[in-house]
Short mmCIF file of C-alpha atoms in Angstrom, two decimals:
data_model
loop_
_atom_site.label_atom_id
_atom_site.label_comp_id
_atom_site.label_asym_id
_atom_site.label_seq_id
_atom_site.Cartn_x
_atom_site.Cartn_y
_atom_site.Cartn_z
CA MET A 1 94.82 130.09 111.15
CA ARG A 2 93.58 130.35 114.71
CA ASN A 3 94.32 126.65 115.28
CA PHE A 4 97.79 127.13 113.84
CA LYS A 5 98.48 129.96 116.32
CA LYS A 6 97.29 127.79 119.21
CA TYR A 7 99.53 124.97 118.00
CA ALA A 8 102.51 127.32 117.68
CA LEU A 9 101.94 128.73 121.16
CA ALA A 10 101.69 125.23 122.58
CA LEU A 11 104.98 124.27 120.95
CA LEU A 12 106.59 127.46 122.23
CA PHE A 13 105.35 126.81 125.77
CA ALA A 14 106.51 123.20 125.66
CA GLY A 15 109.89 124.26 124.33
CA SER A 16 110.27 126.86 127.08
CA THR A 17 109.33 124.29 129.73
CA LEU A 18 111.87 121.79 128.43
CA ALA A 19 114.53 124.50 128.29
CA VAL A 20 113.89 125.45 131.93
CA GLN A 21 113.99 121.80 132.98
CA ALA A 22 117.21 121.23 131.05
CA GLN A 23 118.76 124.30 132.61
CA SER A 24 117.67 123.16 136.07
CA LYS A 25 119.09 119.70 135.49
CA SER A 26 122.33 121.15 134.17
CA GLN A 27 122.68 123.33 137.26
CA LEU A 28 122.05 120.36 139.55
CA GLU A 29 124.70 118.34 137.76
CA GLN A 30 127.07 121.27 138.21
CA ASP A 31 126.20 121.37 141.91
CA LEU A 32 127.04 117.68 142.11
CA ASP A 33 130.32 118.33 140.29
CA ASN A 34 131.16 121.01 142.86
CA LEU A 35 130.35 118.64 145.73
CA ARG A 36 132.44 115.91 144.12
CA ALA A 37 135.45 118.25 143.86
CA TRP A 38 134.97 119.41 147.47
CA MET A 39 134.79 115.84 148.79
CA ARG A 40 137.94 114.96 146.86
CA GLN A 41 139.74 117.99 148.29
CA LYS A 42 138.70 117.20 151.85
CA SER A 43 139.30 113.45 151.69
CA THR A 44 142.87 113.67 152.99
CA GLN A 45 141.71 115.78 155.93
CA ALA A 46 138.67 113.72 156.83
CA ASP A 47 140.04 112.51 160.16
CA SER A 48 142.26 115.47 160.99
CA VAL A 49 140.09 118.59 161.00
CA THR A 50 140.73 120.72 164.07
CA ARG A 51 138.06 122.10 166.39
CA ALA A 52 138.47 125.58 164.93
CA GLU A 53 138.00 124.36 161.36
CA TRP A 54 134.92 122.22 161.91
CA PRO A 55 132.20 124.95 161.86
CA THR A 56 133.51 126.15 158.49
CA ILE A 57 133.52 122.61 157.09
CA LYS A 58 129.91 122.05 158.14
CA GLN A 59 128.77 125.34 156.62
CA GLU A 60 130.54 124.59 153.35
CA PHE A 61 128.78 121.22 153.14
CA ARG A 62 125.38 122.79 153.86
CA ASN A 63 125.93 125.37 151.14
CA LEU A 64 126.99 122.74 148.61
CA THR A 65 124.06 120.42 149.30
CA HIS A 66 121.19 122.88 149.80
CA SER A 67 119.99 122.83 146.19
CA LEU A 68 120.70 119.11 145.79
CA ASP A 69 118.59 118.27 148.84
CA GLU A 70 115.64 120.26 147.51
CA ASN A 71 115.83 118.81 143.98
CA THR A 72 117.17 115.30 144.46
CA GLU A 73 114.31 113.79 142.45
CA LYS A 74 115.49 115.70 139.36
CA LEU A 75 118.86 113.92 139.35
CA SER A 76 119.50 110.86 137.24
CA GLU A 77 119.49 107.52 139.08
CA GLN A 78 123.27 107.33 138.82
CA SER A 79 123.67 110.84 140.21
CA LYS A 80 121.24 110.07 143.03
CA GLU A 81 123.36 107.09 144.09
CA GLU A 82 126.53 109.14 143.89
CA TYR A 83 124.99 111.92 145.97
CA LYS A 84 123.76 109.41 148.55
CA THR A 85 127.30 108.00 148.81
CA TYR A 86 128.75 111.46 149.43
CA LYS A 87 126.17 112.24 152.11
CA ASN A 88 126.79 108.96 153.92
CA ARG A 89 130.54 109.51 153.78
CA TYR A 90 130.18 113.03 155.12
CA ASN A 91 127.82 111.96 157.93
CA GLU A 92 130.31 109.32 159.07
CA TRP A 93 133.07 111.91 158.94
CA GLU A 94 131.00 114.41 160.95
CA LYS A 95 130.18 111.81 163.59
CA ARG A 96 133.83 110.83 164.05
CA ASN A 97 135.03 114.40 164.26
CA GLU A 98 132.38 115.58 166.69
CA GLU A 99 133.13 112.63 168.97
CA ARG A 100 136.81 113.47 168.78
CA GLN A 101 136.23 117.14 169.57
CA LEU A 102 134.71 116.15 172.91
CA VAL A 103 138.11 114.93 174.10
CA ASP A 104 140.02 117.48 176.20
CA LEU A 105 143.79 117.38 175.77
CA ASP A 106 146.30 118.47 178.40
CA GLY A 107 148.25 121.54 177.26
CA GLU A 108 151.69 120.47 178.50
CA GLU A 109 151.26 116.95 177.20
CA LEU A 110 150.15 118.31 173.83
CA GLU A 111 153.29 120.43 173.59
CA ARG A 112 155.37 117.34 174.27
CA TRP A 113 153.65 115.54 171.40
CA GLU A 114 154.04 118.53 169.08
CA LEU A 115 157.75 118.73 169.77
CA ALA A 116 158.29 114.99 169.40
CA MET A 117 156.29 114.70 166.18
CA THR A 118 157.27 117.89 164.33
CA GLY A 119 160.28 119.33 166.12
CA THR A 120 158.44 122.46 167.26
CA THR A 121 155.58 123.61 169.49
CA ARG A 122 154.87 126.49 167.08
CA ILE A 123 153.34 124.54 164.23
CA ALA A 124 151.34 127.55 163.05
CA SER A 125 154.65 129.31 162.30
CA ILE A 126 156.41 126.54 160.35
CA LYS A 127 157.98 128.02 157.23
CA THR A 128 156.79 126.77 153.86
CA ALA A 129 160.24 125.40 153.03
CA ASN A 130 160.20 123.30 156.23
CA LEU A 131 156.68 121.94 155.99
CA ARG A 132 157.55 118.83 154.01
CA ASN A 133 160.22 117.84 156.55
CA ALA A 134 157.72 118.36 159.36
CA TYR A 135 155.36 115.85 157.74
CA VAL A 136 158.23 113.41 157.18
CA LYS A 137 159.22 113.67 160.84
CA LEU A 138 155.63 113.19 161.98
CA ILE A 139 155.06 110.08 159.88
CA ASP A 140 158.43 108.61 160.90
CA TYR A 141 157.39 109.08 164.53
CA VAL A 142 154.01 107.43 163.94
CA ARG A 143 155.61 104.46 162.15
CA GLU A 144 158.05 103.93 165.01
CA HIS A 145 155.74 104.33 168.00
CA ARG A 146 152.16 103.57 166.92
CA ARG A 147 152.15 99.90 167.93
CA GLY A 148 152.40 100.83 171.59
CA TRP A 149 149.87 103.66 171.51
CA SER A 150 146.64 103.75 173.44
CA LEU A 151 143.53 105.41 172.01
CA ARG A 152 144.43 108.47 174.09
CA ASP A 153 147.85 108.60 172.44
CA TRP A 154 146.15 108.55 169.06
CA GLU A 155 144.04 111.53 170.11
CA TYR A 156 147.20 113.57 170.65
CA ALA A 157 148.74 112.33 167.42
CA GLU A 158 145.62 113.20 165.44
CA PHE A 159 145.47 116.66 166.96
CA VAL A 160 149.08 117.41 166.00
CA PHE A 161 148.42 116.03 162.53
CA GLY A 162 145.42 118.34 162.26
CA GLU A 163 147.51 121.35 163.28
CA LEU A 164 150.03 120.51 160.59
CA ASN A 165 147.25 120.17 158.01
CA THR A 166 145.93 123.58 159.00
CA ARG A 167 149.36 125.10 158.46
CA LYS A 168 149.56 123.39 155.09
CA SER A 169 146.24 124.90 153.99
CA GLU A 170 147.54 128.36 154.94
CA VAL A 171 150.65 128.12 152.73
CA LEU A 172 149.32 125.76 150.04
CA ASP A 173 149.78 128.28 147.22
CA LYS A 174 153.44 128.68 148.13
CA LEU A 175 154.30 124.97 148.07
CA ASN A 176 155.97 123.57 144.97
CA ASN A 177 154.36 120.62 143.20
CA GLY A 178 156.91 118.15 144.48
CA ASP A 179 156.18 119.07 148.10
CA LYS A 180 152.42 118.97 147.49
CA ILE A 181 152.65 115.43 146.10
CA LYS A 182 154.91 114.19 148.89
CA ILE A 183 152.79 115.75 151.63
CA ALA A 184 149.58 114.30 150.13
CA ALA A 185 151.18 110.84 150.19
CA LEU A 186 152.21 111.27 153.83
CA GLN A 187 148.73 112.48 154.78
CA ALA A 188 147.22 109.41 153.14
CA GLU A 189 149.66 107.17 155.02
CA PHE A 190 148.67 108.70 158.36
CA VAL A 191 145.00 108.01 157.65
CA THR A 192 145.86 104.43 156.62
CA LEU A 193 147.86 103.83 159.80
CA LYS A 194 145.02 105.21 161.91
CA LYS A 195 142.47 103.01 160.14
CA GLY A 196 144.74 100.04 160.83
CA ARG A 197 144.50 100.78 164.53
CA GLU A 198 140.71 101.15 164.30
CA ALA A 199 140.48 97.78 162.56
CA GLN A 200 142.53 96.18 165.34
CA GLU A 201 140.22 97.68 167.96
CA MET A 202 137.14 96.37 166.15
CA TYR A 203 138.65 92.89 165.94
CA LYS A 204 139.55 93.00 169.65
CA ASP A 205 136.02 94.06 170.57
CA MET A 206 134.50 91.24 168.52
CA ARG A 207 136.88 88.72 170.07
CA ASP A 208 136.14 89.93 173.62
CA LYS A 209 132.38 89.63 173.04
CA ARG A 210 132.62 85.96 172.08
#
């Protein structure tokens, strides 16, 4: 009887341990799900976050990854690789943005770019109904003029784009689905056009070093 009690207690202890481990693993997978959703949400803004937004972005990432960093070994191999990919992507994003934030822009010149790209110097006050048209105007301007832009010109364009993205985040709940879809497509196009310029610069650098 005594041996039976010991056996039962051992099974109970083992069961409790497995339950705790399963719960821990489940929570970690949920943390990874939350990070995945956050990365997806931020992907269209990756190269357009303004100086004022950046501290919040960094804090959000730290909060989302705190538990994952401490318990990475408990993740499955597939989840570990996924988490590593997200961290690398974020680190590259952080590096680009912090380098960009070091650039000082001239106030009067910035207003000229704001007016040319969106039709107003008061981007923070654009009405919800006019936001889609502001993005259309901005992308039309980029398509028409980007081939002659210097890297400095791109800094101004990116800043204006970031201001527009900030305004979008403020009125997101008021946008209809059609506008959300159109704006997301235009945001993606801006990032693609910018990456095209970066690719050209890399090719030029490689050619010059030969």
